[in-house]
Coordinates of C-alpha atoms in Angstrom, one line a residue:
M1 CA 0.0 0.0 0.0
T2 CA 2.8 2.4 0.9
H3 CA 4.5 1.6 -2.4
Y4 CA 1.4 2.6 -4.4
F5 CA 0.9 5.8 -2.3
I6 CA 4.5 6.9 -3.1
L7 CA 4.3 5.9 -6.7
F8 CA 0.9 7.3 -7.8
I9 CA 0.4 10.2 -5.3
Y10 CA 3.4 11.4 -3.5
Q11 CA 6.0 11.2 -6.2
P12 CA 4.0 13.1 -8.9
F13 CA 3.1 16.0 -6.5
F14 CA 6.6 16.1 -5.1
N15 CA 8.1 16.4 -8.6
L16 CA 5.5 19.1 -9.4
L17 CA 6.6 21.0 -6.2
V18 CA 10.3 20.7 -7.2
F19 CA 9.5 21.9 -10.7
F20 CA 7.7 25.0 -9.4
Y21 CA 10.7 25.7 -7.2
W22 CA 13.1 25.3 -10.2
M23 CA 10.9 27.6 -12.3
L24 CA 10.9 30.3 -9.6
D25 CA 14.6 29.9 -9.1
S26 CA 15.2 30.3 -12.9
L27 CA 12.9 33.3 -13.1
T28 CA 14.5 35.1 -10.1
R29 CA 18.1 34.1 -11.1
G30 CA 18.9 32.0 -8.1
H31 CA 16.4 33.4 -5.6
G32 CA 13.8 30.6 -5.6
D33 CA 11.2 30.6 -2.7
M34 CA 9.8 27.2 -1.6
G35 CA 6.9 29.0 0.1
I36 CA 5.7 30.4 -3.2
A37 CA 6.2 26.9 -4.8
V38 CA 4.0 25.5 -2.0
I39 CA 1.3 28.1 -2.9
L40 CA 1.4 27.1 -6.5
L41 CA 1.1 23.4 -5.6
T42 CA -1.8 24.3 -3.4
I43 CA -3.6 26.0 -6.2
V44 CA -3.1 23.0 -8.5
I45 CA -4.4 20.6 -5.8
R46 CA -7.5 22.8 -5.3
I47 CA -8.2 22.8 -9.0
L48 CA -7.9 19.0 -9.1
L49 CA -10.2 18.6 -6.1
Y50 CA -12.8 21.2 -7.3
P51 CA -15.2 18.6 -8.7
L52 CA -14.9 16.8 -5.4
S53 CA -15.8 20.1 -3.6
L54 CA -19.0 20.4 -5.8
A55 CA -19.9 16.9 -5.0
E56 CA -19.4 17.6 -1.3
E57 CA -21.8 20.6 -1.5
K58 CA -24.4 18.4 -2.9
S59 CA -23.8 15.8 -0.3
E60 CA -24.2 18.4 2.4
T61 CA -27.6 19.3 1.0
D62 CA -28.6 15.6 0.8
R63 CA -27.3 15.1 4.4
H64 CA -29.5 17.9 5.6
E65 CA -32.5 16.3 4.0
I66 CA -31.7 13.0 5.6
T67 CA -31.4 14.7 9.0
E68 CA -34.9 16.3 8.5
Q69 CA -36.3 12.9 7.5
I70 CA -34.9 11.3 10.6
K71 CA -36.4 14.1 12.8
Q72 CA -39.8 13.6 11.2
I73 CA -39.5 9.8 11.8
E74 CA -38.6 10.4 15.4
E75 CA -41.7 12.5 15.9
E76 CA -43.9 10.0 14.2
H77 CA -42.6 7.0 16.1
S78 CA -41.8 8.7 19.5
A79 CA -43.9 6.0 21.3
D80 CA -42.4 3.1 19.3
P81 CA -38.6 2.8 19.5
I82 CA -38.5 -0.4 17.4
A83 CA -40.5 1.2 14.6
Y84 CA -38.2 4.3 14.8
R85 CA -35.1 2.2 14.5
E86 CA -36.5 0.3 11.5
A87 CA -37.6 3.5 9.7
K88 CA -34.2 5.1 10.4
K89 CA -32.4 2.1 9.0
E90 CA -34.5 2.4 5.9
V91 CA -33.7 6.0 5.4
I92 CA -30.0 5.4 5.7
K93 CA -30.2 2.3 3.4
T94 CA -31.9 4.4 0.7
N95 CA -29.2 7.0 0.9
K96 CA -26.1 4.9 0.8
R97 CA -24.8 6.9 -2.1
V98 CA -24.5 10.0 0.2
L99 CA -22.7 8.1 2.8
L100 CA -20.3 6.5 0.3
A101 CA -19.6 9.9 -1.3
E102 CA -18.7 11.4 2.2
S103 CA -16.5 8.4 3.0
F104 CA -14.7 8.9 -0.3
N105 CA -14.2 12.6 0.3
L106 CA -12.8 11.8 3.7
L107 CA -10.4 9.2 2.2
V108 CA -9.2 11.8 -0.3
Q109 CA -8.6 14.4 2.4
V110 CA -6.6 11.8 4.5
V111 CA -4.5 10.9 1.4
V112 CA -3.7 14.6 0.7
A113 CA -2.9 15.2 4.4
L114 CA -0.4 12.3 4.4
M115 CA 1.1 13.5 1.1
L116 CA 1.6 17.0 2.6
W117 CA 3.0 15.6 5.8
K118 CA 5.7 13.6 3.9
I119 CA 6.5 16.6 1.7
F120 CA 7.0 18.9 4.7
S121 CA 8.8 16.3 6.9
S122 CA 11.2 14.9 4.3
G123 CA 10.7 16.3 0.8
L124 CA 11.5 19.9 1.6
K125 CA 14.7 18.8 3.3
G126 CA 15.9 17.1 0.1
E127 CA 15.6 13.5 1.5
D128 CA 13.4 12.3 -1.4
F129 CA 15.5 13.4 -4.3
H130 CA 15.7 9.8 -5.4
L131 CA 12.0 10.1 -6.3
L132 CA 12.6 12.8 -8.9
Y133 CA 11.9 11.8 -12.4
P134 CA 14.8 11.4 -14.8
F135 CA 13.5 14.2 -17.1
M136 CA 13.3 16.7 -14.3
P137 CA 15.7 19.8 -14.7
D138 CA 18.6 20.1 -12.4
V139 CA 17.6 22.0 -9.2
K140 CA 20.0 24.0 -7.1
T141 CA 20.2 22.6 -3.6
P142 CA 19.7 23.1 -0.7
F143 CA 16.3 24.6 -1.2
N144 CA 15.5 28.1 0.1
L145 CA 13.1 27.2 2.8
V146 CA 12.6 30.7 4.2
F147 CA 9.3 32.0 2.8
L148 CA 9.5 35.7 1.8
G149 CA 12.8 35.9 3.7
K150 CA 11.0 35.7 7.0
F151 CA 9.2 32.4 7.6
D152 CA 11.2 29.2 8.0
L153 CA 8.9 26.5 6.4
T154 CA 10.4 23.8 8.7
H155 CA 9.7 25.6 11.9
A156 CA 6.5 25.2 14.0
P157 CA 5.3 28.1 16.3
I158 CA 6.6 26.1 19.3
N159 CA 9.7 24.0 19.0
N160 CA 11.2 22.4 22.1
W161 CA 9.2 24.9 24.2
K162 CA 10.7 27.8 22.3
I163 CA 8.4 30.2 20.4
D164 CA 9.1 31.0 16.8
W165 CA 7.2 34.4 16.5
H166 CA 7.2 34.4 12.7
A167 CA 5.6 30.9 12.6
M168 CA 3.2 32.2 15.3
Q169 CA 2.1 35.0 13.0
L170 CA 1.1 32.4 10.4
N171 CA -0.9 30.5 13.1
I172 CA -2.8 33.7 14.0
I173 CA -3.5 34.4 10.3
Q174 CA -4.7 30.9 9.8
S175 CA -7.1 31.0 12.8
S176 CA -8.4 34.4 11.7
L177 CA -9.1 33.1 8.2
I178 CA -11.0 30.2 9.6
F179 CA -13.2 32.7 11.5
I180 CA -13.7 34.7 8.3
L181 CA -14.6 31.6 6.3
E182 CA -17.1 30.4 8.9
T183 CA -18.7 33.8 8.9
I184 CA -19.1 33.8 5.1
L185 CA -20.5 30.2 5.2
M186 CA -23.1 31.2 7.8
L187 CA -24.2 34.2 5.8
G188 CA -24.7 32.0 2.8
A189 CA -26.3 29.1 4.7
K190 CA -29.6 27.9 3.2
T191 CA -30.8 26.6 6.6
P192 CA -31.0 28.6 9.8
V193 CA -27.9 28.4 12.1
S194 CA -28.6 27.6 15.7
K195 CA -27.0 29.6 18.5
K196 CA -25.0 26.5 19.5
Q197 CA -23.6 26.1 16.0
F198 CA -22.8 29.8 15.8
I199 CA -20.7 29.7 19.0
R200 CA -19.0 26.4 18.0
L201 CA -18.1 27.5 14.5
Q202 CA -17.4 31.2 15.0
F203 CA -15.4 31.1 18.2
I204 CA -14.6 27.6 19.4
L205 CA -13.3 26.3 16.1
P206 CA -10.8 29.1 15.4
I207 CA -9.5 29.0 19.0
V208 CA -9.2 25.2 19.1
S209 CA -7.5 25.1 15.6
F210 CA -5.0 27.8 16.9
F211 CA -3.8 25.4 19.6
I212 CA -4.0 22.2 17.5
F213 CA -1.9 23.8 14.7
L214 CA 0.8 25.0 17.0
G215 CA 2.7 21.8 16.2
L216 CA 2.5 22.2 12.5
P217 CA 5.5 23.5 10.5
A218 CA 5.1 26.8 8.7
G219 CA 5.2 25.1 5.3
K220 CA 1.9 23.3 6.2
K221 CA 0.5 26.6 7.4
V222 CA 1.3 28.2 4.1
F223 CA -0.7 25.4 2.4
I224 CA -3.7 25.8 4.8
I225 CA -3.7 29.6 4.5
T226 CA -3.7 29.4 0.7
T227 CA -6.5 26.9 0.8
L228 CA -8.5 29.1 3.2
I229 CA -8.0 32.2 1.0
I230 CA -9.3 30.3 -2.0
S231 CA -12.3 29.0 -0.1
I232 CA -13.1 32.5 1.2
I233 CA -13.0 33.9 -2.4
L234 CA -15.2 31.1 -3.8
N235 CA -17.7 31.1 -0.9
S236 CA -17.9 34.9 -1.0
I237 CA -19.0 34.8 -4.6
K238 CA -21.5 32.1 -3.8
T239 CA -22.8 34.0 -0.7
I240 CA -23.2 37.2 -2.7
R241 CA -25.1 35.4 -5.4
Y242 CA -27.3 33.6 -2.9
R243 CA -28.1 36.9 -1.0
F244 CA -28.8 38.7 -4.2
K245 CA -31.1 35.9 -5.3
K246 CA -33.0 36.0 -2.0
Y247 CA -33.2 39.8 -2.3
R248 CA -34.7 39.6 -5.8
E249 CA -37.2 36.9 -4.6
K250 CA -38.2 39.2 -1.7
V251 CA -38.6 42.2 -4.0
E252 CA -40.7 40.2 -6.6
A253 CA -42.9 38.8 -3.8
Q254 CA -43.5 42.4 -2.5
E255 CA -44.3 43.6 -6.0
A256 CA -46.6 40.7 -6.6
A257 CA -48.4 41.4 -3.3
A258 CA -48.7 45.1 -4.1
A259 CA -50.1 44.2 -7.5
D260 CA -52.7 41.9 -5.9
G261 CA -53.6 44.6 -3.5
Q262 CA -54.2 47.1 -6.3
E263 CA -56.4 44.6 -8.2
Q264 CA -58.4 44.0 -5.0
V265 CA -58.9 47.7 -4.6
V266 CA -60.1 48.0 -8.2
V267 CA -62.6 45.2 -7.7
D268 CA -63.9 46.7 -4.4
V269 CA -64.4 50.1 -6.1
K270 CA -66.4 48.5 -8.9

């Protein structure tokens, strides 16, 4: 299994990352920046996974419908636990496609996470050069692992109980972007968001992620930050479209109501 993971997933993306670095190094005449190469790799991965993101959105809608069906079944069979369990099993059975799609999405995310972990733990340090394809151009080593001349991609915010304040800045940016993204997602939510969900997603999630990601190297943070920025841009467009659509529907409903009122007045006068 590990052999196939290296051969079909890790090796192609590692070569792509090295190619981006070589391209940047050539364009800047010896001043390549691995952080920018990571950003380019992130964009490529997001493009490749975009169809999966669309499928995930549909699965989310389907999952909401399943939840509503289960709530309705729970109300109908509140006095009969056996009938409730049977009806619930039937709903899940008829929606296996949704469950399989979510399982596949989770598998893909795990594979991508493992690939990135290996890139940042060994690939960036040059330990996987034996995996470069023969046709790859010669790359100047060692890599420049200091992003924008400031952020060491191999450093986590806390290393051996010492604080790397540059990496800590990325951690703060990362959690702030999570807060912004969750805000945009709530503004564009098609179903009402409960107070509990609001507190959990708006405040608890960014704070918890801040502490969880303290152990991640800055290189992984650059990947996550780029992913979050892309998600914020895409979801902002969706939210604006959704809000505009709801506004148009509201205006049309008001115009229709006003027109009906005028017709009624005319009828009453006659």
